PDB file of C-alpha atoms in Angstrom:
ATOM      1  CA  ASP A   1      21.999  -7.542   9.979  1.00 75.00           C
ATOM      2  CA  ARG A   2      19.372  -6.229  12.328  1.00 88.00           C
ATOM      3  CA  THR A   3      17.031  -7.588  14.988  1.00 93.00           C
ATOM      4  CA  LEU A   4      13.483  -6.279  14.656  1.00 94.00           C
ATOM      5  CA  VAL A   5      12.067  -4.903  17.890  1.00 96.00           C
ATOM      6  CA  THR A   6       8.621  -3.934  16.620  1.00 95.00           C
ATOM      7  CA  GLN A   7       6.762  -2.576  13.632  1.00 93.00           C
ATOM      8  CA  VAL A   8       5.975   0.926  14.816  1.00 92.00           C
ATOM      9  CA  GLY A   9       3.333   1.865  12.274  1.00 91.00           C
ATOM     10  CA  SER A  10       1.803   0.816   8.969  1.00 91.00           C
ATOM     11  CA  LEU A  11       0.840   2.995   6.022  1.00 92.00           C
ATOM     12  CA  PRO A  12      -1.990   1.561   3.916  1.00 94.00           C
ATOM     13  CA  LEU A  13      -1.893   1.878   0.153  1.00 97.00           C
ATOM     14  CA  VAL A  14      -4.890   3.688  -1.280  1.00 98.00           C
ATOM     15  CA  LEU A  15      -6.120   2.840  -4.781  1.00 98.00           C
ATOM     16  CA  ALA A  16      -7.625   5.868  -6.489  1.00 98.00           C
ATOM     17  CA  VAL A  17      -8.873   6.931  -9.909  1.00 98.00           C
ATOM     18  CA  HIS A  18      -9.255  10.396 -11.377  1.00 98.00           C
ATOM     19  CA  ALA A  19     -12.668  12.026 -11.394  1.00 97.00           C
ATOM     20  CA  GLY A  20     -13.348  11.104 -15.012  1.00 97.00           C
ATOM     21  CA  VAL A  21     -13.249   7.349 -14.444  1.00 98.00           C
ATOM     22  CA  PRO A  22     -16.811   6.015 -13.977  1.00 97.00           C
ATOM     23  CA  ALA A  23     -15.980   3.823 -10.979  1.00 98.00           C
ATOM     24  CA  ASP A  24     -16.423   4.090  -7.221  1.00 97.00           C
ATOM     25  CA  ASP A  25     -15.334   0.588  -6.233  1.00 98.00           C
ATOM     26  CA  LEU A  26     -13.527  -2.461  -7.602  1.00 98.00           C
ATOM     27  CA  ALA A  27     -16.596  -3.731  -9.436  1.00 98.00           C
ATOM     28  CA  GLY A  28     -16.828  -0.415 -11.235  1.00 98.00           C
ATOM     29  CA  LEU A  29     -13.117  -0.448 -11.989  1.00 98.00           C
ATOM     30  CA  ALA A  30     -13.418  -3.979 -13.402  1.00 98.00           C
ATOM     31  CA  ALA A  31     -16.180  -2.808 -15.733  1.00 97.00           C
ATOM     32  CA  TYR A  32     -14.077   0.169 -16.811  1.00 97.00           C
ATOM     33  CA  ALA A  33     -11.100  -2.128 -17.423  1.00 96.00           C
ATOM     34  CA  ARG A  34     -13.204  -4.337 -19.694  1.00 95.00           C
ATOM     35  CA  GLN A  35     -14.564  -1.391 -21.662  1.00 97.00           C
ATOM     36  CA  GLN A  36     -11.225   0.408 -21.989  1.00 97.00           C
ATOM     37  CA  ARG A  37      -8.912  -2.587 -22.306  1.00 97.00           C
ATOM     38  CA  GLY A  38      -5.484  -1.510 -23.564  1.00 96.00           C
ATOM     39  CA  GLN A  39      -6.508   2.148 -23.667  1.00 96.00           C
ATOM     40  CA  PHE A  40      -5.482   3.513 -20.277  1.00 97.00           C
ATOM     41  CA  GLY A  41      -2.464   3.634 -18.028  1.00 97.00           C
ATOM     42  CA  TYR A  42      -1.637   3.400 -14.361  1.00 98.00           C
ATOM     43  CA  GLY A  43       1.057   5.209 -12.424  1.00 98.00           C
ATOM     44  CA  SER A  44       3.544   4.272  -9.738  1.00 97.00           C
ATOM     45  CA  TRP A  45       6.391   6.023  -7.989  1.00 93.00           C
ATOM     46  CA  GLY A  46       8.953   3.422  -9.063  1.00 91.00           C
ATOM     47  CA  GLN A  47       9.579   0.163 -10.876  1.00 90.00           C
ATOM     48  CA  GLY A  48       9.271  -2.760  -8.475  1.00 87.00           C
ATOM     49  CA  THR A  49       7.690  -0.755  -5.649  1.00 91.00           C
ATOM     50  CA  LEU A  50       4.739  -2.214  -3.796  1.00 92.00           C
ATOM     51  CA  ALA A  51       2.507   0.339  -5.523  1.00 94.00           C
ATOM     52  CA  HIS A  52       3.711  -0.905  -8.921  1.00 95.00           C
ATOM     53  CA  LEU A  53       3.380  -4.599  -8.100  1.00 94.00           C
ATOM     54  CA  ALA A  54      -0.085  -4.246  -6.555  1.00 96.00           C
ATOM     55  CA  ALA A  55      -1.392  -2.249  -9.519  1.00 97.00           C
ATOM     56  CA  GLU A  56       0.128  -4.612 -12.078  1.00 95.00           C
ATOM     57  CA  TRP A  57      -1.334  -7.618 -10.275  1.00 95.00           C
ATOM     58  CA  LEU A  58      -4.782  -6.043  -9.972  1.00 97.00           C
ATOM     59  CA  LEU A  59      -5.156  -4.442 -13.377  1.00 97.00           C
ATOM     60  CA  ASN A  60      -3.346  -6.830 -15.677  1.00 95.00           C
ATOM     61  CA  ARG A  61      -3.440 -10.170 -13.851  1.00 94.00           C
ATOM     62  CA  ARG A  62      -6.823 -10.009 -12.143  1.00 95.00           C
ATOM     63  CA  LEU A  63      -8.805  -7.663 -14.409  1.00 96.00           C
ATOM     64  CA  GLY A  64      -7.060  -8.292 -17.743  1.00 95.00           C
ATOM     65  CA  ALA A  65      -6.946  -4.561 -18.471  1.00 96.00           C
ATOM     66  CA  ASP A  66      -3.724  -4.588 -20.507  1.00 96.00           C
ATOM     67  CA  ALA A  67      -2.989  -1.246 -18.815  1.00 97.00           C
ATOM     68  CA  VAL A  68       0.306   0.543 -19.478  1.00 96.00           C
ATOM     69  CA  HIS A  69       2.613   1.284 -16.556  1.00 96.00           C
ATOM     70  CA  ALA A  70       3.878   4.872 -16.265  1.00 97.00           C
ATOM     71  CA  VAL A  71       6.831   5.197 -13.879  1.00 96.00           C
ATOM     72  CA  TYR A  72       7.356   8.481 -12.025  1.00 97.00           C
ATOM     73  CA  ARG A  73      10.203   9.884  -9.996  1.00 94.00           C
ATOM     74  CA  GLY A  74       8.186  10.061  -6.829  1.00 94.00           C
ATOM     75  CA  LEU A  75       4.665  10.222  -5.489  1.00 96.00           C
ATOM     76  CA  ALA A  76       4.112  13.936  -6.152  1.00 96.00           C
ATOM     77  CA  PRO A  77       4.521  13.923  -9.965  1.00 97.00           C
ATOM     78  CA  MET A  78       2.531  10.694 -10.185  1.00 97.00           C
ATOM     79  CA  THR A  79      -0.329  12.257  -8.233  1.00 98.00           C
ATOM     80  CA  GLN A  80      -0.189  15.364 -10.409  1.00 97.00           C
ATOM     81  CA  ASP A  81      -0.624  13.276 -13.553  1.00 98.00           C
ATOM     82  CA  LEU A  82      -3.394  11.233 -11.948  1.00 98.00           C
ATOM     83  CA  VAL A  83      -5.318  14.417 -11.189  1.00 98.00           C
ATOM     84  CA  GLY A  84      -4.504  15.682 -14.681  1.00 97.00           C
ATOM     85  CA  GLN A  85      -5.991  12.458 -16.116  1.00 97.00           C
ATOM     86  CA  ARG A  86      -2.780  11.443 -17.893  1.00 97.00           C
ATOM     87  CA  VAL A  87      -3.075   8.114 -16.060  1.00 98.00           C
ATOM     88  CA  ALA A  88      -6.392   6.675 -14.926  1.00 98.00           C
ATOM     89  CA  VAL A  89      -5.507   4.866 -11.722  1.00 98.00           C
ATOM     90  CA  ALA A  90      -2.727   4.563  -9.157  1.00 98.00           C
ATOM     91  CA  PHE A  91      -1.876   3.482  -5.656  1.00 98.00           C
ATOM     92  CA  GLY A  92      -0.862   6.239  -3.276  1.00 97.00           C
ATOM     93  CA  VAL A  93      -1.123   7.117   0.388  1.00 95.00           C
ATOM     94  CA  ALA A  94      -3.779   8.945   2.384  1.00 93.00           C
ATOM     95  CA  PRO A  95      -1.873  12.173   3.177  1.00 93.00           C
ATOM     96  CA  ALA A  96      -1.234  12.791  -0.538  1.00 94.00           C
ATOM     97  CA  PHE A  97      -4.683  11.789  -1.764  1.00 96.00           C
ATOM     98  CA  ALA A  98      -6.991  13.106   0.984  1.00 95.00           C
ATOM     99  CA  PRO A  99      -7.106  16.798  -0.066  1.00 96.00           C
ATOM    100  CA  LEU A 100      -7.707  15.787  -3.681  1.00 98.00           C
ATOM    101  CA  VAL A 101     -10.489  13.395  -2.713  1.00 97.00           C
ATOM    102  CA  ARG A 102     -12.155  16.132  -0.682  1.00 96.00           C
ATOM    103  CA  ALA A 103     -11.844  18.463  -3.679  1.00 98.00           C
ATOM    104  CA  GLY A 104     -13.557  15.910  -5.922  1.00 97.00           C
ATOM    105  CA  LYS A 105     -10.498  15.419  -8.120  1.00 98.00           C
ATOM    106  CA  LEU A 106      -9.842  11.801  -7.094  1.00 98.00           C
ATOM    107  CA  LYS A 107     -12.038   8.890  -6.013  1.00 98.00           C
ATOM    108  CA  VAL A 108     -10.907   6.167  -3.623  1.00 98.00           C
ATOM    109  CA  ILE A 109     -11.579   2.646  -4.892  1.00 98.00           C
ATOM    110  CA  ALA A 110     -10.082   0.472  -2.129  1.00 98.00           C
ATOM    111  CA  VAL A 111      -7.438   0.342   0.602  1.00 97.00           C
ATOM    112  CA  THR A 112      -4.957  -2.394   1.418  1.00 97.00           C
ATOM    113  CA  GLY A 113      -4.762  -4.266   4.694  1.00 94.00           C
ATOM    114  CA  ALA A 114      -7.202  -6.009   6.970  1.00 92.00           C
ATOM    115  CA  SER A 115      -9.218  -2.985   8.063  1.00 92.00           C
ATOM    116  CA  ARG A 116     -10.538   0.339   6.839  1.00 92.00           C
ATOM    117  CA  ILE A 117      -8.591   3.499   7.604  1.00 91.00           C
ATOM    118  CA  ALA A 118      -9.497   6.666   9.482  1.00 88.00           C
ATOM    119  CA  ALA A 119      -8.724   8.953   6.530  1.00 90.00           C
ATOM    120  CA  PHE A 120     -11.314   7.235   4.316  1.00 93.00           C
ATOM    121  CA  PRO A 121     -13.683   5.328   6.624  1.00 93.00           C
ATOM    122  CA  GLU A 122     -16.200   4.786   3.822  1.00 95.00           C
ATOM    123  CA  ALA A 123     -13.606   3.141   1.542  1.00 96.00           C
ATOM    124  CA  ARG A 124     -13.760  -0.649   1.705  1.00 97.00           C
ATOM    125  CA  THR A 125     -10.703  -2.868   1.818  1.00 97.00           C
ATOM    126  CA  PHE A 126      -9.819  -5.146  -1.082  1.00 98.00           C
ATOM    127  CA  ALA A 127     -10.911  -8.164   0.968  1.00 97.00           C
ATOM    128  CA  GLU A 128     -14.306  -6.601   1.673  1.00 98.00           C
ATOM    129  CA  GLN A 129     -14.755  -6.339  -2.093  1.00 98.00           C
ATOM    130  CA  GLY A 130     -13.828  -9.950  -2.736  1.00 97.00           C
ATOM    131  CA  PHE A 131     -10.150  -9.494  -3.628  1.00 97.00           C
ATOM    132  CA  ASN A 132      -8.324 -11.664  -1.110  1.00 96.00           C
ATOM    133  CA  ASP A 133      -4.947 -11.832  -2.867  1.00 94.00           C
ATOM    134  CA  GLU A 134      -2.034 -11.668  -0.442  1.00 92.00           C
ATOM    135  CA  ILE A 135      -0.533  -8.573  -2.070  1.00 93.00           C
ATOM    136  CA  PHE A 136      -3.621  -6.572  -1.142  1.00 96.00           C
ATOM    137  CA  GLN A 137      -2.990  -7.314   2.533  1.00 93.00           C
ATOM    138  CA  PHE A 138       0.387  -5.598   2.492  1.00 92.00           C
ATOM    139  CA  ARG A 139       1.017  -2.090   3.749  1.00 92.00           C
ATOM    140  CA  LEU A 140       4.104   0.055   3.907  1.00 92.00           C
ATOM    141  CA  TRP A 141       5.574   0.062   7.391  1.00 92.00           C
ATOM    142  CA  MET A 142       8.339   1.424   9.574  1.00 92.00           C
ATOM    143  CA  ALA A 143      10.032  -0.462  12.369  1.00 94.00           C
ATOM    144  CA  LEU A 144      12.441  -0.147  15.247  1.00 94.00           C
ATOM    145  CA  ALA A 145      15.452  -2.423  14.910  1.00 96.00           C
ATOM    146  CA  ALA A 146      18.536  -3.177  16.974  1.00 95.00           C
ATOM    147  CA  PRO A 147      21.908  -4.562  15.897  1.00 95.00           C
ATOM    148  CA  ALA A 148      21.995  -8.308  15.283  1.00 92.00           C
ATOM    149  CA  GLY A 149      22.890 -10.214  18.413  1.00 92.00           C
ATOM    150  CA  THR A 150      21.333  -7.697  20.798  1.00 95.00           C
ATOM    151  CA  PRO A 151      20.494  -9.593  24.019  1.00 95.00           C
ATOM    152  CA  ARG A 152      16.879 -10.635  24.358  1.00 94.00           C
ATOM    153  CA  ALA A 153      16.462  -8.641  27.568  1.00 96.00           C
ATOM    154  CA  VAL A 154      17.562  -5.458  25.802  1.00 96.00           C
ATOM    155  CA  VAL A 155      15.175  -6.100  22.908  1.00 96.00           C
ATOM    156  CA  GLU A 156      12.305  -6.585  25.359  1.00 95.00           C
ATOM    157  CA  THR A 157      13.207  -3.343  27.151  1.00 96.00           C
ATOM    158  CA  LEU A 158      13.287  -1.436  23.865  1.00 96.00           C
ATOM    159  CA  HIS A 159       9.924  -2.898  22.961  1.00 95.00           C
ATOM    160  CA  ARG A 160       8.346  -1.816  26.249  1.00 94.00           C
ATOM    161  CA  GLU A 161       9.777   1.694  25.895  1.00 94.00           C
ATOM    162  CA  MET A 162       8.529   2.064  22.320  1.00 93.00           C
ATOM    163  CA  VAL A 163       5.034   0.918  23.281  1.00 91.00           C
ATOM    164  CA  ALA A 164       4.984   3.516  26.069  1.00 92.00           C
ATOM    165  CA  ILE A 165       6.232   6.273  23.762  1.00 91.00           C
ATOM    166  CA  ILE A 166       3.686   5.594  21.023  1.00 88.00           C
ATOM    167  CA  ALA A 167       0.909   5.412  23.624  1.00 86.00           C
ATOM    168  CA  SER A 168       1.372   9.143  24.218  1.00 88.00           C
ATOM    169  CA  ALA A 169      -1.101  11.428  22.465  1.00 87.00           C
ATOM    170  CA  PRO A 170       1.527  13.620  20.730  1.00 88.00           C
ATOM    171  CA  LEU A 171       3.242  10.623  19.135  1.00 87.00           C
ATOM    172  CA  ARG A 172      -0.019   9.049  18.030  1.00 86.00           C
ATOM    173  CA  SER A 173      -0.990  12.383  16.521  1.00 86.00           C
ATOM    174  CA  LEU A 174       2.363  12.588  14.722  1.00 86.00           C
ATOM    175  CA  LEU A 175       1.888   9.108  13.272  1.00 87.00           C
ATOM    176  CA  ALA A 176      -1.643   9.913  12.174  1.00 85.00           C
ATOM    177  CA  SER A 177      -0.527  13.114  10.441  1.00 82.00           C
ATOM    178  CA  GLY A 178       1.659  10.975   8.190  1.00 84.00           C
ATOM    179  CA  GLY A 179      -1.133   8.484   7.521  1.00 85.00           C
ATOM    180  CA  PHE A 180       0.430   5.813   9.725  1.00 88.00           C
ATOM    181  CA  GLU A 181      -1.564   3.572  12.026  1.00 88.00           C
ATOM    182  CA  PRO A 182       0.155   2.163  15.154  1.00 89.00           C
ATOM    183  CA  VAL A 183       1.159  -1.517  15.039  1.00 90.00           C
ATOM    184  CA  LEU A 184       3.533  -2.164  17.953  1.00 89.00           C
ATOM    185  CA  ASN A 185       3.653  -5.927  17.565  1.00 93.00           C
ATOM    186  CA  THR A 186       6.079  -8.229  19.352  1.00 94.00           C
ATOM    187  CA  PRO A 187       9.577  -8.926  17.977  1.00 94.00           C
ATOM    188  CA  GLU A 188       8.382 -12.367  16.881  1.00 94.00           C
ATOM    189  CA  GLN A 189       5.368 -10.918  15.083  1.00 95.00           C
ATOM    190  CA  ALA A 190       7.522  -8.297  13.374  1.00 94.00           C
ATOM    191  CA  ARG A 191       9.955 -10.942  12.125  1.00 93.00           C
ATOM    192  CA  ALA A 192       7.068 -13.095  10.907  1.00 94.00           C
ATOM    193  CA  ALA A 193       5.570 -10.163   8.987  1.00 92.00           C
ATOM    194  CA  LEU A 194       8.900  -9.434   7.320  1.00 92.00           C
ATOM    195  CA  ALA A 195       9.442 -13.096   6.467  1.00 92.00           C
ATOM    196  CA  ARG A 196       5.983 -13.259   4.918  1.00 89.00           C
ATOM    197  CA  GLU A 197       6.733 -10.315   2.637  1.00 89.00           C
ATOM    198  CA  LEU A 198      10.184 -11.612   1.715  1.00 88.00           C
ATOM    199  CA  ALA A 199       8.621 -14.916   0.699  1.00 88.00           C
ATOM    200  CA  THR A 200       5.633 -13.484  -1.176  1.00 86.00           C
ATOM    201  CA  VAL A 201       6.895 -10.428  -3.057  1.00 84.00           C
ATOM    202  CA  PRO A 202       9.767 -12.089  -4.985  1.00 86.00           C
ATOM    203  CA  GLN A 203       7.380 -14.853  -6.013  1.00 85.00           C
ATOM    204  CA  LEU A 204       4.918 -12.289  -7.369  1.00 83.00           C
ATOM    205  CA  VAL A 205       7.721 -10.523  -9.240  1.00 83.00           C
ATOM    206  CA  ARG A 206       8.691 -13.798 -10.904  1.00 85.00           C
ATOM    207  CA  GLU A 207       5.083 -14.687 -11.752  1.00 85.00           C
ATOM    208  CA  MET A 208       4.464 -11.299 -13.346  1.00 83.00           C
ATOM    209  CA  GLY A 209       7.830 -11.151 -15.066  1.00 81.00           C
ATOM    210  CA  VAL A 210       8.395  -7.635 -13.775  1.00 77.00           C
ATOM    211  CA  PRO A 211      11.868  -6.288 -14.635  1.00 72.00           C
ATOM    212  CA  LEU A 212      13.463  -4.619 -11.624  1.00 63.00           C
ATOM    213  CA  GLN A 213      15.755  -1.616 -11.963  1.00 59.00           C
TER     214      GLN A 213
END
């Protein structure tokens, strides 16, 4: 067991389509899903990952696309097939997608979380486009944790030190280079965020009937 000290940074999921898909936002993707129902696939970097669950929920539960899931052994081969138009749509992350978006090979449809991201400031969030489902609020994140039972005073000291470290320009730059945005919430907020995900994600898995491997 571990005691969360703080969520250090969050990494938004970015929903993108290849250049041949006639969509620039979720409304356009919904229209494409209706027209091409059962005729296109979506990629993810693993069965049961957040990228898989979010895409399955969006495409097949919300849009009724009857899209086929293609599972890849990592983000890189998935992105390669997205660019190669072997799958039409996928969730990824900004560092992997940004060069391809600039090159005109991918188009960003939406980003997860409560706010837009620096890498794609013009890309609206799911909520801004009327998709307020809880799963579209989630982001990948990394955290600092201490062993279970660590005294409260020690946890508070670790939290203060981490806040000071991440406040430095070099560390913020390092986070940004990986697509992460600083969070640095309190231990209580970090535990609440984890509890929220642990309560929501298994429920979504059961509702969708997703087999986990």
